[in-house]
């Protein structure tokens, strides 16, 4: 929005349509499967309600603005940034709309797809910007329909930049943001929450500050739910603007847009685009240090913190909107210093909940995708019926095909050269593969001095929770039990536990120990003998790439491996070992050997043939120790297996 | 069946219809709500499959035959007997059909209603006898349809007694049991499991033993699934019969009918009806002791035990069918001595599962009806959708009306005089009511020397589990906290625990502490103040007869108070405190004061007015302590309340 412009408009204001809300009926439509207790009211509210609730509770909040990147690689990085900055607890993020960048397309870099990723895969409440000038009604409607289909619920309605130097009204076209607001309300009733832009100094093209205020009021009365402002440099600018808005009857939330100065260049460019004037006192500080990026950023952070403090202290401001310029450090720093960056170790569920309205009732998932949650969401995106995660019943919809995992943001974030350094330029034996797994677990550099920070089955370094098992994991990986997923047993830790806790406070969380690994058929033969001794205690599934499947699971029933007990709620069991979905996961897990690892090497090369051999001959094994109150016996199972082999 | 007779028949045998089984498709029809893990394969099998599975596993089993009683009071007693004898683990019970007693009617004493009660309310696999002679096809079909509607799945197909002395075939009528078997298969396909009668000595009216065997074969080939035999006095009689059956190609299970001699009279009457001859060696023993009932019964038990042992030792017999004559002692004694009476403290769920095919997926119930499970089943009998027990969602069907609780077998089993002795001939104050509650808890006699063995809200003496809380319960009842339901907290006891265990072995069961009571508004006022201190820990619902309702339950969500974790299964949470159903329970709980207690006294009498006062002014309270791993705080809550009052 930083570089948005807007013209005055004379369209008459129309009052907001509130009747026959289709989204209202949607949210009250109860699922006949009532096993999902509402864990988090948040998940069921629309953005404007969340805002109101936070304000009523006296909570301060923040939001983050991003623009779509230019390249697919940059998109992958931006999505990682969403995950990292999402951890700080923004109330929402928003994604700008660049008409030149084909913003409504299916390209990896389009506004639409970036916003889609934020809401569905990162679980972030997301506002999609949309501009209307130089576009047909049909185009706009198509974009809005697509946004709705993708699960987007909030639109920032903007005019957009005129195509020529001079602004000319189009007959029957969308000439002003207010036209877009009206169009959205006409065509989509109350489905979307609508945000509009406010200009604390007045829009540069407006006849006057007062005229601009009147236009803002028109946008609000046409159906906008809240206002985000253009950036400004002095807190009093915003506070005056806010009072002026209130004076003419604008009562909806007005969120100040904060721009932490991050560099001399970006500031100059911004000023040029927004036609804002930088106050002399700021220029005086910046000019002398204009070549010292660090100094400017430090100053920018100081300035932003002090301005935000003043805004919050005024009692008029409840939320702050940050223009991040897709950067992380300065904004995070400001938020942390303000104390509103809230990295809450308490997750509502052990896995990230998608923010798609269709998926908000989802309350159980198979454990197999724990390290590939985006793949899971992608492959189940066509499902109508959540909660799911159980494939054993006839109502289960089709599971997305394996080819879907080529989804761009599931591709490894590291380039080929880096992966080769981590996973080995040249593999000489199966043992060199064992070493890679071991280094990933230990965090120690490999024999060439490189740390293994990701694996084909794990995009990220080892989870904190898995760290609890590090010592044992190292031992077994060295010997060819190639672990890709595990969790310790937990017997009733508080739901607020910083490592294993999740869900509302006052509860208790539990886990059954779980271990999943690839291993050779020789080890599987010994393992099966050992497992006879543990028949009543350990459930296992053992499968190879051809689908040969050995299990002692009763009747293909799921085994709950993570559950929580909370005050005044039904039991929540968000993670299961589901025998049927394991066979879908198996396809994905085996394919990753080839797609992500083997293909790094030349065809017919020894390295590639080693990975191919493992793919063709190893088994994928999962083990659950059902006796969660006792000491985890899975290590003993593995120990016994090695002993039998010796 | 003891007094059944049967004629020879020449109808040609027809092979069993196995195609297009409607029940087959019914049992495979998956419920879209897949939260019910199959705990007990038993619940999903039909009787003939259970028989086969027990035989394959080498398990010995028994079954029990009862006849419908003559009076409503006797019916109530018989149903208690079902509950007690059901505890020993019969594979099924069967209820005889008496054409003279209007057996298909809705009378409390009809065969149909007694069988209905056994299957639905006592959770017993049940066979309903049905005779066909002197009845029209339409009558028979109507009976069968009704049986199906009530959830009965098994029919014993019999001819029945001819109306005159001499047997005459009716044209187009049902003349033989085989006609009934064919009719059931024609009209109901494979829905029912069908049992037919076998005569080890040949039917008294048959041309010959061999001819009778051929008729039996016809019944089996017409679609019968198994055979129960007429009683006999020597094991070799049965074993020869069985070999003869096998020799002519009868391969279905043949279950010997065992008649433990219980008295001289009943034996004589039986012999007369069945036209059997009592062997001389038995007569020789009995005649000299014919006036000594105890001696005869002891002898009868001895004889039955030794005969059963011989049958079981032969390896040809897997199950024994007992003609109980509606008596308990002799049969139970025989079964215990044989070691096949298996009082298994491990329940599949904490409450008795109804054997109705529609309800077999039911896996959760509100805790409120814990002491009135039959009322719960009755009031939910029209529901299509199980598991339920949660009323908060729009799909919940209507709950049966309160008037339903006048159901005959929910009426107190004790006559008015006895109740007055227990609950007080004359009440002088609310405190005399407190005393009644206290005596029920302690098991001590009341001031008139009578023990209080039941209460309007509890048909039976205190549950073993409640005994764990006895001391505290006594204390609070004395002071006017009139408890009607409670459970201790349990933090992961083995599922095999003899007191609180349930479900398959290898699991762990949990409970949140629960306390439900009536109390005065004065105590409620203090209680509410105390509960503020426990706001985050204790959930409460407090309601009076007018429906004034005070609660801190979030969003009317159910609170799971009993759950179990089992190997290879999802979590099972069979008991919940459901805020919505609590209001239905409230109506029932308050009504019981008047219907069962106040009405014992004259109108306008002081005793009646005291109960009426309590009904009109007291509150019904339930409390849940969510912190199940800690010491139950509910007693402290009550203690604090009393302290505040002092």
Coordinates of N, CA, C and O in Angstrom, one line a residue, chain B residues 180-269:
Chain B
X180 N -42.0 -72.1 9.1 CA -41.6 -70.8 9.7 C -40.2 -70.4 9.3 O -40.0 -69.3 9.0
X181 N -39.3 -71.4 9.3 CA -37.9 -71.1 8.9 C -37.9 -70.6 7.5 O -37.3 -69.5 7.2
X182 N -38.7 -71.2 6.6 CA -38.7 -70.8 5.2 C -39.3 -69.4 5.1 O -38.9 -68.6 4.3
X183 N -40.4 -69.2 5.8 CA -41.1 -67.9 5.8 C -40.1 -66.8 6.2 O -40.1 -65.7 5.6
X184 N -39.4 -67.0 7.3 CA -38.4 -66.0 7.8 C -37.4 -65.7 6.7 O -37.1 -64.5 6.4
X185 N -36.9 -66.8 6.1 CA -35.9 -66.5 5.0 C -36.5 -65.8 3.8 O -35.8 -65.0 3.2
X186 N -37.7 -66.2 3.5 CA -38.4 -65.6 2.3 C -38.6 -64.1 2.6 O -38.4 -63.3 1.7
X187 N -39.1 -63.8 3.7 CA -39.6 -62.4 4.0 C -38.5 -61.5 4.5 O -38.5 -60.3 4.3
X188 N -37.5 -62.1 5.2 CA -36.5 -61.3 5.9 C -35.0 -61.6 5.4 O -34.1 -61.2 6.0
X189 N -35.0 -62.5 4.4 CA -33.7 -62.8 3.8 C -32.8 -63.3 4.9 O -33.1 -64.1 5.7
X190 N -31.6 -62.7 5.0 CA -30.6 -63.2 6.0 C -30.6 -62.4 7.3 O -29.7 -62.4 8.0
X191 N -31.6 -61.5 7.5 CA -31.6 -60.6 8.6 C -31.4 -61.4 9.9 O -30.6 -61.0 10.8
X192 N -32.3 -62.4 10.1 CA -32.3 -63.1 11.4 C -31.3 -64.3 11.4 O -31.2 -64.9 10.4
X193 N -30.7 -64.5 12.6 CA -30.1 -65.8 12.8 C -31.3 -66.7 13.3 O -32.1 -66.3 14.1
X194 N -31.4 -67.9 12.8 CA -32.5 -68.8 13.1 C -32.0 -70.0 13.8 O -31.0 -70.7 13.4
X195 N -32.7 -70.3 14.9 CA -32.4 -71.5 15.7 C -33.6 -72.5 15.6 O -34.7 -72.0 15.5
X196 N -33.3 -73.8 15.6 CA -34.4 -74.7 15.6 C -34.2 -75.8 16.7 O -33.1 -75.8 17.2
X197 N -35.2 -76.5 17.0 CA -35.1 -77.5 18.1 C -34.7 -78.9 17.6 O -35.2 -79.3 16.5
X198 N -33.9 -79.5 18.4 CA -33.5 -80.9 18.1 C -33.9 -81.8 19.2 O -34.0 -81.3 20.4
X199 N -34.3 -83.1 18.9 CA -34.8 -84.0 19.9 C -33.9 -85.2 20.0 O -34.0 -86.1 19.2
X200 N -33.0 -85.2 21.0 CA -32.0 -86.3 21.1 C -32.7 -87.7 21.2 O -32.1 -88.7 20.8
X201 N -33.9 -87.7 21.7 CA -34.6 -89.0 21.8 C -35.6 -89.2 20.6 O -36.4 -90.1 20.6
X202 N -35.6 -88.2 19.7 CA -36.6 -88.2 18.7 C -37.9 -87.5 19.3 O -38.1 -87.5 20.5
X203 N -38.6 -86.7 18.4 CA -39.8 -86.1 18.9 C -40.8 -87.1 19.2 O -41.0 -88.1 18.5
X204 N -41.5 -86.9 20.3 CA -42.5 -87.9 20.8 C -43.6 -88.2 19.7 O -44.1 -89.3 19.7
X205 N -43.9 -87.2 18.8 CA -44.9 -87.5 17.8 C -44.3 -88.0 16.5 O -45.0 -88.2 15.5
X206 N -43.0 -88.1 16.4 CA -42.4 -88.5 15.2 C -42.6 -90.0 14.9 O -42.8 -90.7 15.8
X207 N -42.6 -90.3 13.6 CA -42.8 -91.7 13.2 C -41.7 -92.6 13.8 O -41.9 -93.7 14.3
X208 N -40.4 -92.0 13.7 CA -39.3 -92.7 14.2 C -38.2 -91.8 14.5 O -38.2 -90.6 14.1
X209 N -37.2 -92.2 15.2 CA -36.0 -91.4 15.5 C -35.4 -90.9 14.2 O -35.0 -89.8 14.0
X210 N -35.2 -91.9 13.3 CA -34.6 -91.6 12.0 C -35.4 -90.5 11.2 O -34.9 -89.6 10.6
X211 N -36.7 -90.7 11.2 CA -37.6 -89.8 10.5 C -37.4 -88.4 11.1 O -37.4 -87.4 10.4
X212 N -37.3 -88.3 12.5 CA -37.2 -87.0 13.1 C -35.9 -86.4 12.8 O -35.8 -85.2 12.6
X213 N -34.8 -87.2 12.6 CA -33.5 -86.6 12.2 C -33.7 -86.0 10.8 O -33.1 -84.9 10.6
X214 N -34.4 -86.7 9.9 CA -34.6 -86.1 8.6 C -35.3 -84.8 8.6 O -35.0 -83.9 7.9
X215 N -36.3 -84.7 9.5 CA -37.0 -83.5 9.6 C -36.1 -82.3 10.1 O -36.2 -81.2 9.7
X216 N -35.3 -82.7 11.0 CA -34.3 -81.7 11.6 C -33.4 -81.2 10.4 O -33.2 -80.0 10.3
X217 N -33.0 -82.1 9.6 CA -32.1 -81.8 8.5 C -32.9 -80.8 7.5 O -32.3 -79.9 7.0
X218 N -34.1 -81.1 7.3 CA -34.9 -80.2 6.5 C -35.0 -78.8 7.1 O -34.9 -77.8 6.3
X219 N -35.1 -78.7 8.4 CA -35.2 -77.3 9.0 C -33.8 -76.6 8.8 O -33.8 -75.4 8.5
X220 N -32.8 -77.4 8.9 CA -31.4 -76.8 8.8 C -31.3 -76.3 7.3 O -30.8 -75.2 7.0
X221 N -31.6 -77.2 6.4 CA -31.4 -76.9 5.0 C -32.4 -75.8 4.5 O -32.1 -75.1 3.6
X222 N -33.5 -75.6 5.3 CA -34.4 -74.5 5.0 C -33.8 -73.1 5.4 O -34.3 -72.1 5.1
X223 N -32.7 -73.2 6.2 CA -32.1 -71.9 6.6 C -31.8 -71.7 8.1 O -31.4 -70.6 8.5
X224 N -31.9 -72.7 8.9 CA -31.6 -72.6 10.3 C -30.1 -72.5 10.5 O -29.3 -73.2 9.7
X225 N -29.6 -71.8 11.4 CA -28.2 -71.6 11.7 C -27.6 -72.5 12.7 O -26.5 -72.8 12.7
X226 N -28.5 -72.9 13.7 CA -28.0 -73.8 14.7 C -29.2 -74.5 15.4 O -30.3 -74.1 15.1
X227 N -28.8 -75.4 16.2 CA -29.9 -76.3 16.8 C -29.7 -76.3 18.3 O -28.5 -76.3 18.8
X228 N -30.8 -76.1 19.1 CA -30.7 -76.3 20.5 C -31.6 -77.6 20.8 O -32.7 -77.7 20.2
X229 N -31.1 -78.4 21.6 CA -31.8 -79.7 21.8 C -32.8 -79.6 23.0 O -32.6 -78.8 23.9
X230 N -33.7 -80.4 23.0 CA -34.6 -80.8 24.1 C -33.7 -81.3 25.2 O -32.6 -81.8 24.9
X231 N -34.2 -81.2 26.5 CA -33.3 -81.7 27.5 C -33.2 -83.3 27.4 O -34.0 -83.9 26.7
X232 N -32.3 -83.8 28.1 CA -32.0 -85.3 28.1 C -31.3 -85.6 29.5 O -30.9 -84.6 30.2
X233 N -31.3 -86.8 29.8 CA -30.8 -87.2 31.2 C -29.4 -87.8 31.2 O -28.8 -88.0 32.2
X234 N -29.0 -88.3 30.0 CA -27.7 -89.0 30.0 C -26.8 -88.4 28.9 O -27.3 -88.2 27.8
X235 N -25.6 -88.1 29.1 CA -24.7 -87.5 28.1 C -24.7 -88.3 26.8 O -24.6 -87.8 25.7
X236 N -24.7 -89.6 27.0 CA -24.5 -90.5 25.8 C -25.7 -90.3 24.8 O -25.6 -90.5 23.6
X237 N -26.9 -89.9 25.4 CA -28.0 -89.6 24.6 C -27.7 -88.5 23.6 O -28.0 -88.6 22.4
X238 N -27.1 -87.5 24.1 CA -26.8 -86.3 23.3 C -25.7 -86.7 22.3 O -25.8 -86.3 21.1
X239 N -24.6 -87.3 22.8 CA -23.5 -87.6 21.9 C -23.9 -88.5 20.7 O -23.4 -88.3 19.6
X240 N -24.7 -89.5 21.0 CA -25.2 -90.3 19.9 C -26.0 -89.5 18.9 O -25.8 -89.6 17.7
X241 N -26.9 -88.7 19.4 CA -27.7 -87.8 18.6 C -26.8 -87.0 17.7 O -27.1 -86.8 16.5
X242 N -25.8 -86.4 18.3 CA -24.9 -85.5 17.5 C -24.3 -86.2 16.4 O -24.2 -85.7 15.3
X243 N -23.8 -87.4 16.7 CA -23.1 -88.2 15.7 C -24.1 -88.6 14.6 O -23.8 -88.5 13.4
X244 N -25.3 -88.9 15.0 CA -26.3 -89.3 14.0 C -26.6 -88.1 13.1 O -26.8 -88.2 11.9
X245 N -26.7 -86.9 13.7 CA -27.0 -85.7 12.9 C -25.8 -85.5 11.9 O -26.1 -85.2 10.7
X246 N -24.6 -85.6 12.4 CA -23.4 -85.4 11.5 C -23.4 -86.4 10.4 O -23.1 -86.1 9.2
X247 N -23.8 -87.6 10.7 CA -23.8 -88.7 9.7 C -24.8 -88.4 8.5 O -24.5 -88.8 7.4
X248 N -25.9 -87.7 8.8 CA -26.8 -87.4 7.7 C -26.5 -86.0 7.1 O -27.3 -85.5 6.4
X249 N -25.4 -85.4 7.5 CA -25.0 -84.1 6.9 C -25.4 -82.8 7.5 O -25.4 -81.8 6.9
X250 N -25.8 -82.9 8.8 CA -26.1 -81.7 9.6 C -24.8 -81.2 10.2 O -24.2 -81.9 11.0
X251 N -24.3 -80.0 9.7 CA -23.0 -79.6 10.1 C -23.1 -78.3 11.0 O -22.0 -77.9 11.5
X252 N -24.2 -77.8 11.2 CA -24.3 -76.6 12.0 C -24.1 -76.9 13.5 O -24.2 -78.1 13.9
X253 N -23.9 -75.9 14.3 CA -23.7 -76.2 15.7 C -25.0 -76.8 16.4 O -26.1 -76.4 16.0
X254 N -24.8 -77.7 17.2 CA -25.9 -78.4 18.0 C -25.6 -78.2 19.4 O -24.5 -78.6 19.9
X255 N -26.4 -77.5 20.1 CA -26.2 -77.1 21.5 C -27.1 -77.9 22.4 O -28.3 -77.9 22.3
X256 N -26.5 -78.7 23.3 CA -27.3 -79.5 24.2 C -28.1 -78.7 25.2 O -27.5 -77.7 25.8
X257 N -29.3 -79.0 25.4 CA -30.2 -78.4 26.4 C -30.0 -79.1 27.8 O -30.3 -80.3 27.9
X258 N -29.6 -78.3 28.8 CA -29.3 -78.9 30.1 C -30.4 -78.4 31.1 O -30.7 -77.3 31.2
X259 N -30.9 -79.4 31.8 CA -32.0 -79.1 32.8 C -31.5 -79.6 34.1 O -31.6 -80.7 34.5
X260 N -31.0 -78.6 34.9 CA -30.6 -79.0 36.3 C -31.9 -79.3 37.1 O -32.7 -78.4 37.2
X261 N -32.0 -80.5 37.6 CA -33.3 -80.8 38.4 C -33.3 -79.9 39.6 O -32.3 -79.8 40.4
X262 N -34.4 -79.2 39.8 CA -34.4 -78.2 40.9 C -35.5 -78.6 41.9 O -35.6 -77.9 42.9
X263 N -36.3 -79.6 41.6 CA -37.4 -79.9 42.6 C -38.2 -81.1 42.0 O -38.2 -81.3 40.8
X264 N -38.8 -81.7 42.9 CA -39.6 -82.9 42.5 C -40.7 -82.6 41.6 O -41.0 -83.2 40.5
X265 N -41.5 -81.5 42.0 CA -42.6 -81.1 41.2 C -42.3 -80.7 39.8 O -42.9 -81.1 38.8
X266 N -41.3 -79.8 39.7 CA -41.0 -79.2 38.4 C -40.6 -80.4 37.5 O -40.9 -80.4 36.3
X267 N -39.9 -81.3 38.0 CA -39.4 -82.4 37.2 C -40.6 -83.2 36.7 O -40.7 -83.6 35.5
X268 N -41.5 -83.5 37.6 CA -42.7 -84.3 37.2 C -43.5 -83.6 36.1 O -43.9 -84.2 35.1
X269 N -43.7 -82.3 36.3 CA -44.5 -81.5 35.3 C -43.8 -81.5 33.9 O -44.4 -81.7 32.9

